[in-house]
mmCIF file of C-alpha atoms in Angstrom:
data_model
loop_
_atom_site.group_PDB
_atom_site.id
_atom_site.type_symbol
_atom_site.label_atom_id
_atom_site.label_comp_id
_atom_site.label_asym_id
_atom_site.label_seq_id
_atom_site.Cartn_x
_atom_site.Cartn_y
_atom_site.Cartn_z
ATOM 1 C CA MET A 1 172.081 111.137 -44.919
ATOM 2 C CA SER A 2 170.268 112.904 -48.114
ATOM 3 C CA PRO A 3 170.664 111.218 -51.729
ATOM 4 C CA LYS A 4 174.016 113.473 -52.352
ATOM 5 C CA SER A 5 177.231 111.593 -52.947
ATOM 6 C CA ARG A 6 179.442 112.624 -50.335
ATOM 7 C CA VAL A 7 181.692 114.401 -52.770
ATOM 8 C CA GLU A 8 178.843 116.845 -53.183
ATOM 9 C CA LEU A 9 178.162 116.389 -49.387
ATOM 10 C CA TYR A 10 181.528 117.710 -48.707
ATOM 11 C CA ALA A 11 181.301 120.731 -51.476
ATOM 12 C CA ALA A 12 178.345 121.440 -49.232
ATOM 13 C CA ILE A 13 179.726 121.452 -46.416
ATOM 14 C CA ARG A 14 182.437 123.532 -47.267
ATOM 15 C CA ARG A 15 180.473 126.391 -49.116
ATOM 16 C CA ASP A 16 178.388 126.619 -45.589
ATOM 17 C CA ALA A 17 181.728 127.007 -43.750
ATOM 18 C CA ARG A 18 182.866 129.708 -45.676
ATOM 19 C CA GLU A 19 179.340 131.615 -45.613
ATOM 20 C CA GLY A 20 179.845 131.673 -42.357
ATOM 21 C CA MET A 21 178.080 128.987 -40.505
ATOM 22 C CA SER A 22 179.208 127.509 -36.974
ATOM 23 C CA GLY A 23 180.785 123.802 -36.901
ATOM 24 C CA ARG A 24 177.368 123.032 -34.265
ATOM 25 C CA GLU A 25 175.352 124.514 -37.290
ATOM 26 C CA LEU A 26 176.694 122.370 -40.118
ATOM 27 C CA GLN A 27 176.217 119.570 -37.987
ATOM 28 C CA ARG A 28 172.281 120.112 -37.550
ATOM 29 C CA SER A 29 171.597 121.344 -41.251
ATOM 30 C CA HIS A 30 172.624 118.493 -43.019
ATOM 31 C CA GLY A 31 172.462 115.698 -39.982
ATOM 32 C CA LEU A 32 175.885 114.663 -39.342
ATOM 33 C CA GLY A 33 178.109 113.933 -36.852
ATOM 34 C CA TRP A 34 181.394 116.124 -35.686
ATOM 35 C CA ARG A 35 184.112 114.229 -37.330
ATOM 36 C CA THR A 36 181.951 114.059 -40.584
ATOM 37 C CA VAL A 37 181.709 117.752 -40.207
ATOM 38 C CA GLN A 38 185.527 118.358 -39.119
ATOM 39 C CA ALA A 39 186.860 115.321 -41.699
ATOM 40 C CA ALA A 40 185.009 117.723 -45.229
ATOM 41 C CA LEU A 41 186.564 121.122 -43.702
ATOM 42 C CA GLY A 42 189.978 118.968 -43.683
ATOM 43 C CA SER A 43 189.591 117.775 -47.168
ATOM 44 C CA ALA A 44 188.107 118.411 -50.368
ATOM 45 C CA TRP A 45 187.276 114.737 -51.472
ATOM 46 C CA PRO A 46 186.291 112.222 -48.634
ATOM 47 C CA ALA A 47 188.639 109.282 -47.508
ATOM 48 C CA GLN A 48 188.252 105.978 -49.066
ATOM 49 C CA ARG A 49 186.451 103.307 -47.276
ATOM 50 C CA ALA A 50 188.846 100.734 -45.722
ATOM 51 C CA PRO A 51 187.657 97.254 -47.702
ATOM 52 C CA TYR A 52 186.378 94.523 -45.701
ATOM 53 C CA PRO A 53 188.851 91.593 -44.994
ATOM 54 C CA THR A 54 187.976 88.549 -46.780
ATOM 55 C CA ARG A 55 186.280 85.843 -44.513
ATOM 56 C CA ALA A 56 186.543 82.355 -43.839
ATOM 57 C CA SER A 57 184.141 80.046 -45.648
ATOM 58 C CA LYS A 58 182.551 76.947 -43.472
ATOM 59 C CA LEU A 59 183.414 75.274 -46.560
ATOM 60 C CA ASP A 60 186.988 75.522 -46.904
ATOM 61 C CA PRO A 61 188.001 72.390 -44.597
ATOM 62 C CA PHE A 62 185.869 70.331 -47.201
ATOM 63 C CA LYS A 63 187.747 71.708 -50.059
ATOM 64 C CA PRO A 64 190.062 69.617 -50.854
ATOM 65 C CA ILE A 65 187.739 66.322 -50.274
ATOM 66 C CA ILE A 66 185.230 68.189 -53.190
ATOM 67 C CA ASP A 67 188.096 68.603 -55.053
ATOM 68 C CA LEU A 68 189.273 64.974 -54.775
ATOM 69 C CA ILE A 69 185.816 63.656 -55.778
ATOM 70 C CA LEU A 70 185.756 65.152 -59.016
ATOM 71 C CA VAL A 71 189.183 64.863 -59.932
ATOM 72 C CA ALA A 72 188.109 60.570 -59.676
ATOM 73 C CA ASP A 73 184.831 61.747 -61.377
ATOM 74 C CA LEU A 74 187.102 62.506 -64.140
ATOM 75 C CA ASP A 75 187.960 58.602 -65.302
ATOM 76 C CA ALA A 76 184.439 57.405 -64.103
ATOM 77 C CA PRO A 77 181.915 57.183 -66.738
ATOM 78 C CA ARG A 78 179.282 59.658 -66.836
ATOM 79 C CA LYS A 79 176.537 57.455 -65.339
ATOM 80 C CA GLN A 80 178.771 57.112 -62.458
ATOM 81 C CA ARG A 81 179.737 60.529 -61.456
ATOM 82 C CA HIS A 82 178.897 62.085 -58.501
ATOM 83 C CA THR A 83 175.760 64.538 -58.588
ATOM 84 C CA ILE A 84 176.071 68.065 -56.016
ATOM 85 C CA THR A 85 173.619 66.299 -54.122
ATOM 86 C CA ARG A 86 175.920 62.845 -53.757
ATOM 87 C CA ILE A 87 178.438 65.258 -52.991
ATOM 88 C CA PHE A 88 176.479 67.230 -50.453
ATOM 89 C CA ASP A 89 175.283 64.000 -48.597
ATOM 90 C CA ARG A 90 178.506 62.347 -49.132
ATOM 91 C CA LEU A 91 179.957 65.128 -46.823
ATOM 92 C CA CYS A 92 177.294 65.241 -44.486
ATOM 93 C CA ARG A 93 177.709 61.462 -44.051
ATOM 94 C CA GLU A 94 181.262 60.596 -43.872
ATOM 95 C CA HIS A 95 183.058 64.305 -42.995
ATOM 96 C CA ASP A 96 180.660 64.949 -40.714
ATOM 97 C CA MET A 97 179.848 68.410 -42.342
ATOM 98 C CA THR A 98 176.190 69.528 -40.541
ATOM 99 C CA ASP A 99 176.788 73.751 -41.052
ATOM 100 C CA VAL A 100 177.496 74.155 -44.741
ATOM 101 C CA SER A 101 174.325 74.312 -46.644
ATOM 102 C CA TYR A 102 173.679 72.861 -50.026
ATOM 103 C CA PRO A 103 173.673 75.977 -52.088
ATOM 104 C CA VAL A 104 177.173 76.617 -50.718
ATOM 105 C CA VAL A 105 178.588 73.629 -51.517
ATOM 106 C CA ARG A 106 176.447 73.531 -55.377
ATOM 107 C CA ALA A 107 177.985 76.996 -56.290
ATOM 108 C CA TYR A 108 181.284 76.060 -55.497
ATOM 109 C CA VAL A 109 181.051 72.965 -57.469
ATOM 110 C CA GLN A 110 179.889 74.746 -59.898
ATOM 111 C CA GLU A 111 182.643 77.141 -59.907
ATOM 112 C CA ARG A 112 184.942 74.413 -60.250
ATOM 113 C CA HIS A 113 183.483 73.210 -63.430
ATOM 114 C CA ASP A 114 183.188 76.666 -64.953
ATOM 115 C CA PRO A 115 186.401 77.565 -64.782
#
């Protein structure tokens, strides 16, 4: 598609249609399909795209465990608190977490530390 915005593209299609271009000519000249041309002729404003559904994270089953570790660390002396690496290692070793990467765990722990 050309670098035009969709609103500009719809305006160009409607302008060319008023000048007498057929539907096929509109498709060829703008490099679009039949549905897009019909949508542009039917409305001056393009329809909003539907938002993507939110996906569940592979970390979701382990979030309560991480939260428990972080809450327990609040009472521990500073030098005895869990690092992110230790949290990740505990999840892998004690809870059989295999398909979650270290950066995902790190991002979640940092998000919990910085409200």
